[in-house]
Amino acid sequence: MSTKSINTIVDRRDGKLAMAHFYVAFIALAIGGLAGLLQTLVRSGKYELPWGIGYYQVLTVHGVVLGLVLTTFFIMGFQLAAVSRTSGALTDKQRMTGWIGFWLMTIGTVMAAVMILLNEASVLYTFYAPLQAHALYYVGLTLVIVGSWIDGAALIMAYASWRKANPGKPSPLLTFMAIVNTLLWIVATIGVAATVLFQLLPWSLGLVERVDVLVSRTLFWYFGHPLVYFWLLPAYMAWYAIVPKIIGGKIFSDSLARMSFILFLLFSIPVGFHHQLMEPGIDPAWKFLQVILTFLVIIPSLMTAFSLFATFEMFGRSKGATGLFGWVKKLPWGDARFAVPFIGMLAFIPAGAGGVINASHQLNQVVHNTIWVTGHFHLTLATSVILTFFGISYWLVPHLTGRVLTKAMNKLAIIQAVIWAIGMTFMSGAMHAAGLLGAPRRSSFSTYGGSEQAAEWIPYQVAQAVGGSILFLGIILMLYIFINLAFFAPKGEQEFPVGEVADAAEKTPMVFENWKLWIGITVLLILFAYTIPFIDMIQNAPIGSKGYKFF
């Protein structure tokens, strides 16, 4: 085996590159979190925004900065560190590629953020046409995507050089997972890049007068649904390959972990229509097909749940646990590196159940465009994924900065996760309940002219504000812990835990490294799911819409 594959620490130069990504991510957490707090306060009806700031301006900041900036920067930083740790230090060329990607993403983020803050781009996180933003907003988004592709190229180059040095061997599990997620991201972002470059940018510059709304939304959701899995897979990386090491157990099955990632690559992209079930202009048969493909994504999620709890039970039994749930007591609940992601795992159970409802054609009609969907979103991304990202930060940030996670910070981290769970229970729970009563999403506070139905929603909106305030307290705590681990914690060596595979596990077959096969199937599924609907949309296209600016 190559000596490069048995590193125990991330190369310091690679660590600086990863930390640069994390600094931007946590600045985004601060800004986006403040915007989220303001939003919930406005929706309660008890607070008005000062200085002429618009509600939809704050809503756009919250969605774009947390949904796109925080996640993309954190994930790229984590994947760069994971590849450096498991496949050996990056070469100078690979590292330079990563830095170019980082700076392009950062410049693009600043451009988009400035346009939102100037109230030139209050078009929300989905930037749906016919709402029209300033051209510089679209240019900024384009730079973020192109920068992320260049970051991804650095990862792919590192993977390729490992494969060249280790022919006939399966790649390290974390590296393999990072590559699958990078490929998923590159394929998915082609859709959003196409709508921004060929539709929205020329339209915002006045080069064309009208835009085809249905085509732009379809291209957005071609990207928008796999985006969810781009967020989720790094959390799965930690759950599958890192948490077992933290608890002192072993990975249940390397092959099962790889298989689930491949299934996500195959089934997460050709399913965008389930976000458009209420949209006219798309043949119901194609919606039905994509709903079936959506339900196939449940399979790797259930595989993951099985694998994780098998790992936990095997560990507990090895420590002498008896009875059906005796192993639960043996888990290291006092270790934030385990406890915080575990709370995220538990949240994924109701989050997944809500996703099944959203993707069901008939049930979607009940909850579509209600705040139920926002509640679901906050359980998946803002709880399962973000708590796992926080759990990763507690060991990865000190590992990269040459510091240690102290007992005090470990205790504070667990308190932070409990506060987060309480805040999200209030906020997401109230969103789900209000959604079932018909409360709309994306809307500011309104009594709708004294409507009796709208009066039912207001107590839930107050509960959302209570939950949002508790969550903001959690964000302040998280930022305090991050700053401590990055700059003030005692110097030392913090472990980058990477799990070993259980002795009884099957040998990993090399078919998982056959990228021609997996990318080929992915492309075929996409062509199958989208070609005829796209031809139909273009042949039967309406005149298109002019741009609207309500801000």
Coordinates of C-alpha atoms in Angstrom, one line a residue:
M1 CA 0.0 0.0 0.0
S2 CA 1.2 3.5 -0.7
T3 CA 2.6 5.4 2.3
K4 CA 0.5 8.3 1.2
S5 CA -2.7 6.5 2.2
I6 CA -1.8 6.0 5.8
N7 CA -1.6 9.6 6.9
T8 CA -3.0 10.4 10.3
I9 CA -3.1 14.1 10.0
V10 CA -4.1 16.5 7.3
D11 CA -1.1 18.3 5.7
R12 CA -0.9 21.8 7.2
R13 CA -1.1 23.5 3.8
D14 CA -4.2 21.6 3.0
G15 CA -5.5 22.5 6.4
K16 CA -5.2 26.2 5.6
L17 CA -7.2 25.7 2.4
A18 CA -9.9 23.8 4.3
M19 CA -10.0 26.4 7.1
A20 CA -10.4 29.3 4.5
H21 CA -13.6 27.6 3.4
F22 CA -14.8 27.2 7.0
Y23 CA -14.2 30.9 7.8
V24 CA -16.5 31.9 5.0
A25 CA -19.0 29.2 6.0
F26 CA -19.2 30.5 9.6
I27 CA -19.5 34.1 8.6
A28 CA -22.4 33.0 6.5
L29 CA -23.9 31.2 9.5
A30 CA -23.8 34.5 11.5
I31 CA -25.3 36.6 8.7
G32 CA -27.9 34.1 7.6
G33 CA -28.8 33.2 11.2
L34 CA -29.5 36.9 12.0
A35 CA -31.7 37.2 8.9
G36 CA -33.6 34.1 10.0
L37 CA -34.2 35.6 13.5
L38 CA -35.5 38.8 12.0
Q39 CA -37.8 36.8 9.7
T40 CA -39.5 34.8 12.5
L41 CA -39.9 38.0 14.5
V42 CA -41.6 39.7 11.6
R43 CA -43.9 36.7 11.0
S44 CA -45.1 36.8 14.6
G45 CA -46.7 40.3 13.9
K46 CA -44.9 41.7 17.0
Y47 CA -41.9 43.3 15.2
E48 CA -41.2 45.5 12.2
L49 CA -37.9 45.7 10.4
P50 CA -36.0 49.0 10.8
W51 CA -34.4 51.3 8.3
G52 CA -36.6 50.4 5.4
I53 CA -35.3 46.8 5.2
G54 CA -37.8 44.7 3.3
Y55 CA -39.0 41.3 4.6
Y56 CA -38.3 39.6 1.2
Q57 CA -34.8 41.1 1.3
V58 CA -34.2 39.4 4.7
L59 CA -35.8 36.2 3.4
T60 CA -33.4 36.1 0.4
V61 CA -30.4 36.7 2.6
H62 CA -31.4 33.8 4.9
G63 CA -32.1 31.3 2.1
V64 CA -29.1 32.1 -0.1
V65 CA -26.5 32.6 2.6
L66 CA -27.4 29.5 4.6
G67 CA -28.8 27.2 1.9
L68 CA -26.1 27.9 -0.7
V69 CA -23.0 29.7 0.8
L70 CA -22.7 28.1 4.2
T71 CA -23.3 24.6 2.9
T72 CA -21.1 24.8 -0.3
F73 CA -18.1 26.3 1.5
F74 CA -18.3 23.9 4.5
I75 CA -18.7 20.8 2.3
M76 CA -15.8 21.7 0.0
G77 CA -13.6 22.4 3.0
F78 CA -14.6 19.1 4.7
Q79 CA -14.1 17.1 1.5
L80 CA -10.7 18.6 0.8
A81 CA -9.6 17.8 4.4
A82 CA -11.0 14.2 4.1
V83 CA -9.2 13.5 0.8
S84 CA -6.0 14.9 2.1
R85 CA -6.3 12.8 5.3
T86 CA -7.2 9.5 3.6
S87 CA -5.4 9.7 0.2
G88 CA -2.4 11.7 1.1
A89 CA -1.5 15.4 0.9
L90 CA -2.5 17.3 -2.2
T91 CA 0.2 18.2 -4.7
D92 CA 1.1 21.9 -5.2
K93 CA -1.0 21.9 -8.4
Q94 CA -4.0 20.4 -6.7
R95 CA -3.8 22.8 -3.8
M96 CA -3.5 25.8 -6.2
T97 CA -6.6 24.6 -8.1
G98 CA -8.4 24.5 -4.7
W99 CA -7.4 28.0 -3.9
I100 CA -8.5 29.3 -7.3
G101 CA -11.9 27.6 -6.7
F102 CA -12.1 29.1 -3.2
W103 CA -11.4 32.7 -4.4
L104 CA -13.8 32.5 -7.3
M105 CA -16.6 31.2 -5.0
T106 CA -15.8 34.0 -2.5
I107 CA -15.8 36.8 -5.1
G108 CA -19.1 35.4 -6.5
T109 CA -20.6 35.3 -3.0
V110 CA -19.7 38.9 -2.2
M111 CA -21.1 40.1 -5.5
A112 CA -24.5 38.3 -4.9
A113 CA -24.6 39.4 -1.3
V114 CA -24.0 43.1 -2.2
M115 CA -26.8 43.0 -4.7
I116 CA -29.2 41.5 -2.1
L117 CA -28.2 44.0 0.5
L118 CA -28.7 46.9 -2.0
N119 CA -32.2 45.4 -2.5
E120 CA -31.5 44.7 -6.1
A121 CA -32.0 41.0 -5.8
S122 CA -34.9 40.2 -3.4
V123 CA -35.8 37.1 -5.5
L124 CA -35.6 34.5 -2.7
Y125 CA -33.4 31.4 -2.5
T126 CA -35.1 29.9 -5.6
F127 CA -34.7 33.1 -7.7
Y128 CA -37.8 32.1 -9.7
A129 CA -38.5 34.0 -12.9
P130 CA -40.4 36.2 -13.6
L131 CA -38.9 37.9 -10.5
Q132 CA -35.9 39.7 -12.0
A133 CA -32.7 40.5 -10.1
H134 CA -29.8 42.7 -11.0
A135 CA -27.4 41.1 -13.6
L136 CA -24.5 41.2 -11.1
Y137 CA -26.5 38.9 -8.8
Y138 CA -26.6 36.2 -11.5
V139 CA -22.9 36.8 -12.4
G140 CA -22.1 36.3 -8.7
L141 CA -24.0 33.0 -8.6
T142 CA -22.3 31.9 -11.8
L143 CA -18.9 32.5 -10.2
V144 CA -19.9 30.5 -7.1
I145 CA -20.8 27.5 -9.2
V146 CA -17.7 27.8 -11.5
G147 CA -15.5 28.1 -8.4
S148 CA -17.1 25.0 -6.8
W149 CA -16.4 23.1 -10.1
I150 CA -12.7 24.1 -9.8
D151 CA -12.6 23.1 -6.1
G152 CA -14.2 19.7 -7.2
A153 CA -11.5 19.4 -9.9
A154 CA -8.8 19.5 -7.2
L155 CA -10.6 16.6 -5.4
I156 CA -10.9 14.6 -8.6
M157 CA -7.2 15.2 -9.5
A158 CA -6.2 13.9 -6.0
Y159 CA -8.4 10.8 -6.4
A160 CA -7.0 10.1 -9.8
S161 CA -3.4 10.3 -8.6
W162 CA -4.2 7.9 -5.7
R163 CA -5.7 5.4 -8.1
K164 CA -2.6 5.7 -10.4
A165 CA -0.4 5.0 -7.4
N166 CA -2.6 2.1 -6.1
P167 CA -3.8 0.1 -9.1
G168 CA -6.4 -2.6 -8.4
K169 CA -7.2 -1.4 -4.9
P170 CA -10.5 0.2 -3.8
S171 CA -9.9 3.9 -2.9
P172 CA -10.2 5.0 0.8
L173 CA -13.8 5.1 1.8
L174 CA -13.9 8.9 2.7
T175 CA -12.2 9.8 -0.6
F176 CA -14.6 7.7 -2.6
M177 CA -17.6 9.3 -0.8
A178 CA -16.2 12.8 -1.5
I179 CA -15.8 12.0 -5.2
V180 CA -19.4 10.7 -5.5
N181 CA -20.7 13.9 -3.9
T182 CA -18.5 16.1 -6.1
L183 CA -19.7 14.3 -9.2
L184 CA -23.3 14.6 -8.1
W185 CA -22.8 18.4 -7.6
I186 CA -21.1 18.9 -10.9
V187 CA -23.9 17.0 -12.8
A188 CA -26.6 18.8 -10.9
T189 CA -25.2 22.3 -11.2
I190 CA -25.2 22.1 -15.0
G191 CA -29.0 22.8 -14.7
V192 CA -28.7 25.9 -12.7
A193 CA -25.7 27.1 -14.7
A194 CA -27.8 26.7 -17.9
T195 CA -30.8 28.7 -16.7
V196 CA -28.6 31.5 -15.3
L197 CA -26.2 31.8 -18.3
F198 CA -28.7 31.2 -21.2
Q199 CA -31.9 32.6 -19.7
L200 CA -31.7 34.8 -16.7
L201 CA -28.5 36.7 -17.4
P202 CA -29.3 37.8 -21.0
W203 CA -32.8 38.7 -19.7
S204 CA -31.6 40.8 -16.8
L205 CA -29.1 42.6 -19.1
G206 CA -32.0 43.5 -21.5
L207 CA -30.6 41.4 -24.4
V208 CA -33.9 39.5 -24.5
E209 CA -37.3 40.8 -23.4
R210 CA -39.0 37.7 -22.1
V211 CA -38.1 34.4 -20.3
D212 CA -39.7 31.0 -20.4
V213 CA -40.7 30.6 -16.8
L214 CA -41.4 26.8 -17.0
V215 CA -38.1 26.0 -18.5
S216 CA -36.2 28.1 -16.0
R217 CA -38.0 26.5 -13.0
T218 CA -37.5 23.0 -14.4
L219 CA -33.7 23.7 -14.8
F220 CA -33.6 25.1 -11.3
W221 CA -35.3 22.0 -9.8
Y222 CA -33.1 19.7 -11.9
F223 CA -30.4 21.2 -9.7
G224 CA -32.5 22.0 -6.6
H225 CA -33.4 18.5 -5.5
P226 CA -29.9 16.9 -5.8
L227 CA -28.7 20.0 -4.0
V228 CA -30.4 18.4 -0.9
Y229 CA -28.3 15.3 -1.3
F230 CA -25.2 17.4 -1.9
W231 CA -25.9 18.7 1.6
L232 CA -26.8 15.3 3.1
L233 CA -23.9 13.1 1.7
P234 CA -21.2 14.8 3.8
A235 CA -23.3 14.2 6.9
Y236 CA -23.5 10.5 5.7
M237 CA -19.7 10.5 5.3
A238 CA -19.4 11.4 9.0
W239 CA -22.1 8.9 10.0
Y240 CA -20.7 6.0 8.0
A241 CA -17.0 6.5 8.3
I242 CA -16.2 8.7 11.2
V243 CA -18.8 8.2 14.0
P244 CA -17.9 4.5 14.3
K245 CA -14.3 5.4 15.1
I246 CA -15.4 8.0 17.6
I247 CA -17.5 5.5 19.6
G248 CA -14.8 2.9 19.4
G249 CA -16.6 0.6 17.0
K250 CA -16.1 -0.4 13.4
I251 CA -17.8 0.3 10.1
F252 CA -20.5 -2.3 9.6
S253 CA -19.9 -2.6 5.8
D254 CA -17.6 -0.7 3.5
S255 CA -19.5 -2.1 0.4
L256 CA -22.9 -1.1 1.7
A257 CA -21.7 2.4 2.4
R258 CA -20.3 2.7 -1.2
M259 CA -23.5 1.2 -2.6
S260 CA -25.7 3.7 -0.9
F261 CA -23.6 6.6 -2.2
I262 CA -23.8 5.2 -5.8
L263 CA -27.6 4.9 -5.4
F264 CA -27.8 8.5 -4.4
L265 CA -25.8 9.5 -7.4
L266 CA -28.2 7.6 -9.7
F267 CA -31.5 8.5 -8.2
S268 CA -31.2 12.0 -6.8
I269 CA -30.9 13.9 -10.1
P270 CA -33.8 12.8 -12.4
V271 CA -36.5 13.7 -9.8
G272 CA -36.9 17.4 -10.0
F273 CA -40.5 17.3 -11.1
H274 CA -41.6 16.3 -7.6
H275 CA -41.0 19.9 -6.7
Q276 CA -43.2 20.9 -9.6
L277 CA -46.2 18.6 -9.1
M278 CA -48.6 21.5 -9.0
E279 CA -47.0 23.2 -12.0
P280 CA -49.0 23.3 -15.3
G281 CA -47.3 22.5 -18.6
I282 CA -45.7 19.2 -17.5
D283 CA -47.4 16.0 -18.5
P284 CA -48.7 14.1 -15.4
A285 CA -47.1 10.8 -16.7
W286 CA -43.6 12.4 -16.4
K287 CA -44.4 13.7 -13.0
F288 CA -45.5 10.2 -12.0
L289 CA -42.3 8.7 -13.3
Q290 CA -40.1 11.1 -11.3
V291 CA -42.2 10.5 -8.2
I292 CA -41.3 6.8 -8.5
L293 CA -37.6 7.7 -8.9
T294 CA -37.9 9.9 -5.9
F295 CA -39.2 7.0 -3.8
L296 CA -36.2 4.9 -4.9
V297 CA -34.0 7.4 -3.0
I298 CA -35.6 6.1 0.2
I299 CA -33.7 2.8 -0.3
P300 CA -30.2 4.2 0.4
S301 CA -31.5 6.2 3.3
L302 CA -32.9 3.1 4.9
M303 CA -29.7 1.2 4.1
T304 CA -27.9 4.0 6.0
A305 CA -30.2 3.8 9.0
F306 CA -29.7 0.0 9.1
S307 CA -25.9 0.3 8.8
L308 CA -25.6 2.9 11.5
F309 CA -27.7 1.2 14.1
A310 CA -26.0 -2.1 13.3
T311 CA -22.7 -0.4 14.0
F312 CA -24.0 1.0 17.3
E313 CA -25.5 -2.3 18.4
M314 CA -22.4 -4.3 17.5
F315 CA -20.3 -1.8 19.6
G316 CA -22.7 -2.0 22.5
R317 CA -22.8 -5.8 22.5
S318 CA -19.0 -5.9 22.4
K319 CA -19.1 -3.9 25.7
G320 CA -21.3 -6.4 27.3
A321 CA -24.8 -4.9 26.6
T322 CA -27.7 -7.2 26.9
G323 CA -31.4 -7.0 26.1
L324 CA -33.1 -5.3 23.1
F325 CA -31.8 -1.7 23.8
G326 CA -29.1 -2.3 26.4
W327 CA -26.5 -1.1 23.8
V328 CA -27.9 2.4 23.9
K329 CA -26.5 2.9 27.4
K330 CA -23.0 2.0 26.2
L331 CA -22.7 4.8 23.6
P332 CA -20.5 7.8 24.6
W333 CA -23.2 10.3 25.3
G334 CA -20.8 12.7 26.9
D335 CA -18.7 13.1 23.7
A336 CA -20.0 15.9 21.6
R337 CA -18.3 14.4 18.5
F338 CA -20.9 11.6 18.8
A339 CA -23.8 13.1 20.6
V340 CA -24.3 16.1 18.3
P341 CA -24.4 14.2 15.0
F342 CA -26.6 11.6 16.8
I343 CA -29.3 14.2 17.5
G344 CA -29.1 15.0 13.7
M345 CA -29.6 11.3 12.9
L346 CA -32.7 11.2 15.1
A347 CA -34.1 14.3 13.5
F348 CA -33.7 12.6 10.1
I349 CA -36.5 10.1 11.0
P350 CA -39.4 12.6 11.0
A351 CA -37.6 14.7 8.3
G352 CA -37.6 11.6 6.0
A353 CA -41.2 10.9 6.7
G354 CA -42.1 14.5 5.8
G355 CA -40.2 14.1 2.6
V356 CA -42.3 11.0 1.6
I357 CA -45.4 13.2 2.1
N358 CA -44.0 16.0 0.0
A359 CA -43.1 13.7 -2.9
S360 CA -46.5 11.9 -3.0
H361 CA -48.6 13.4 -5.8
Q362 CA -51.9 13.5 -3.8
L363 CA -50.5 14.5 -0.4
N364 CA -48.4 17.2 -2.0
Q365 CA -51.6 19.0 -3.0
V366 CA -52.4 19.4 0.7
V367 CA -49.0 20.9 1.7
H368 CA -47.7 22.5 -1.5
N369 CA -46.5 26.1 -1.0
T370 CA -47.5 26.0 2.7
I371 CA -45.1 26.5 5.5
W372 CA -45.1 22.8 6.1
V373 CA -42.5 22.5 3.4
T374 CA -40.3 25.1 5.2
G375 CA -40.7 23.1 8.4
H376 CA -39.5 19.9 6.5
F377 CA -36.6 21.9 5.1
H378 CA -35.5 23.0 8.6
L379 CA -35.6 19.4 9.9
T380 CA -33.5 18.0 7.0
L381 CA -30.9 20.7 6.3
A382 CA -31.1 22.9 9.4
T383 CA -31.1 20.0 11.9
S384 CA -29.9 16.6 10.5
V385 CA -27.2 18.2 8.2
I386 CA -26.2 21.3 10.2
L387 CA -25.9 19.5 13.5
T388 CA -23.7 16.9 11.9
F389 CA -21.6 19.7 10.3
F390 CA -21.3 21.2 13.8
G391 CA -20.2 17.7 15.2
I392 CA -17.6 17.5 12.4
S393 CA -16.3 21.0 13.3
Y394 CA -15.7 20.1 16.9
W395 CA -12.8 17.7 16.0
L396 CA -11.9 19.0 12.5
V397 CA -11.3 22.7 13.2
P398 CA -8.9 22.0 16.1
H399 CA -7.2 19.2 14.0
L400 CA -6.6 21.7 11.2
T401 CA -5.4 24.5 13.5
G402 CA -3.2 22.4 15.8
R403 CA -5.4 22.8 18.8
V404 CA -7.6 20.5 21.0
L405 CA -11.3 20.2 21.9
T406 CA -11.2 20.9 25.7
K407 CA -13.7 19.4 28.2
A408 CA -15.3 22.8 28.6
M409 CA -15.9 23.2 24.9
N410 CA -17.1 19.6 24.6
K411 CA -19.7 20.3 27.3
L412 CA -20.7 23.6 25.7
A413 CA -21.1 21.8 22.3
I414 CA -23.6 19.4 23.8
I415 CA -25.5 22.2 25.4
Q416 CA -25.5 24.0 22.0
A417 CA -27.0 20.9 20.3
V418 CA -29.7 20.6 23.0
I419 CA -30.6 24.3 22.6
W420 CA -30.7 23.7 18.8
A421 CA -33.0 20.7 19.2
I422 CA -35.4 22.6 21.5
G423 CA -35.5 25.6 19.2
M424 CA -36.1 23.5 16.1
T425 CA -38.8 21.5 17.9
F426 CA -40.7 24.7 18.5
M427 CA -40.0 26.3 15.1
S428 CA -40.3 23.3 12.8
G429 CA -43.2 21.8 14.8
A430 CA -45.1 25.0 14.5
M431 CA -44.3 25.3 10.8
H432 CA -45.6 21.8 10.2
A433 CA -48.8 22.4 12.1
A434 CA -49.5 25.8 10.5
G435 CA -48.9 24.3 7.1
L436 CA -51.6 21.7 7.7
L437 CA -53.9 24.6 8.5
G438 CA -53.0 26.2 5.1
A439 CA -50.6 28.9 6.3
P440 CA -48.5 29.9 3.2
R441 CA -44.7 29.9 3.0
R442 CA -42.6 32.8 1.8
S443 CA -45.1 35.3 3.1
S444 CA -44.7 38.2 5.6
F445 CA -47.1 38.7 8.5
S446 CA -50.6 39.3 7.4
T447 CA -54.1 38.9 8.8
Y448 CA -55.5 38.7 5.3
G449 CA -58.1 41.4 5.9
G450 CA -59.2 39.9 9.2
S451 CA -59.7 36.4 7.7
E452 CA -60.8 33.8 10.3
Q453 CA -58.5 31.2 8.8
A454 CA -55.5 33.5 9.0
A455 CA -56.2 34.1 12.7
E456 CA -55.6 30.4 13.3
W457 CA -52.1 30.7 12.0
I458 CA -50.9 33.5 14.3
P459 CA -50.3 31.5 17.5
Y460 CA -48.1 29.1 15.5
Q461 CA -46.2 32.1 14.0
V462 CA -45.5 33.3 17.5
A463 CA -44.2 29.8 18.4
Q464 CA -42.0 30.0 15.3
A465 CA -40.5 33.3 16.7
V466 CA -39.9 31.6 20.0
G467 CA -38.1 28.7 18.3
G468 CA -36.2 31.1 16.0
S469 CA -35.0 33.1 19.0
I470 CA -33.8 29.9 20.8
L471 CA -32.0 28.8 17.6
F472 CA -30.3 32.2 17.3
L473 CA -28.9 31.6 20.8
G474 CA -27.6 28.3 19.5
I475 CA -25.9 30.1 16.6
I476 CA -24.2 32.5 18.9
L477 CA -22.9 29.6 21.0
M478 CA -21.7 27.8 17.9
L479 CA -19.8 30.8 16.7
Y480 CA -18.2 31.2 20.1
I481 CA -17.1 27.5 20.0
F482 CA -15.8 27.9 16.5
I483 CA -13.7 31.0 17.3
N484 CA -12.3 29.3 20.4
L485 CA -11.3 26.1 18.4
A486 CA -9.8 28.1 15.6
F487 CA -7.9 30.7 17.6
F488 CA -7.8 30.3 21.4
A489 CA -8.0 26.6 22.4
P490 CA -4.8 25.0 23.8
K491 CA -2.3 23.8 21.3
G492 CA -2.1 20.1 20.8
E493 CA -3.1 17.2 18.5
Q494 CA -6.8 16.5 17.9
E495 CA -7.5 13.2 16.2
F496 CA -9.1 13.1 12.7
P497 CA -11.1 9.9 13.3
V498 CA -11.4 7.5 10.4
G499 CA -13.2 4.2 11.0
E500 CA -11.9 0.7 10.2
V501 CA -14.2 -1.8 8.5
A502 CA -15.5 -4.7 10.7
D503 CA -13.5 -7.9 10.3
A504 CA -16.6 -9.9 9.3
A505 CA -17.5 -7.5 6.5
E506 CA -17.4 -8.6 2.8
K507 CA -14.5 -7.6 0.7
T508 CA -15.2 -4.4 -1.3
P509 CA -15.7 -5.1 -5.0
M510 CA -13.9 -2.9 -7.6
V511 CA -17.1 -2.4 -9.6
F512 CA -17.8 0.7 -7.4
E513 CA -14.7 2.4 -9.0
N514 CA -16.1 1.9 -12.5
W515 CA -17.0 5.5 -13.2
K516 CA -17.9 5.0 -16.9
L517 CA -20.6 2.6 -15.7
W518 CA -22.1 4.8 -12.9
I519 CA -21.9 8.1 -14.8
G520 CA -23.3 6.4 -17.9
I521 CA -26.3 5.1 -16.0
T522 CA -26.8 8.5 -14.4
V523 CA -26.8 10.3 -17.8
L524 CA -29.2 7.7 -19.2
L525 CA -31.6 8.2 -16.3
I526 CA -31.5 12.0 -16.7
L527 CA -32.0 11.8 -20.5
F528 CA -34.9 9.3 -19.9
A529 CA -36.6 11.6 -17.3
Y530 CA -36.1 15.0 -19.0
T531 CA -35.7 14.7 -22.8
I532 CA -39.3 14.3 -23.9
P533 CA -40.7 16.7 -21.2
F534 CA -38.2 19.4 -22.4
I535 CA -39.0 18.9 -26.0
D536 CA -42.7 19.3 -25.1
M537 CA -42.1 22.5 -23.0
I538 CA -40.1 24.1 -25.9
Q539 CA -42.6 23.1 -28.6
N540 CA -45.6 24.3 -26.7
A541 CA -43.8 27.3 -25.1
P542 CA -46.0 30.3 -24.3
I543 CA -44.8 33.8 -25.3
G544 CA -42.7 34.1 -22.1
S545 CA -42.7 36.7 -19.3
K546 CA -41.2 40.1 -18.9
G547 CA -39.3 40.7 -15.7
Y548 CA -40.9 41.9 -12.5
K549 CA -39.4 43.8 -9.6
F550 CA -41.6 44.2 -6.5
F551 CA -38.7 45.4 -4.4

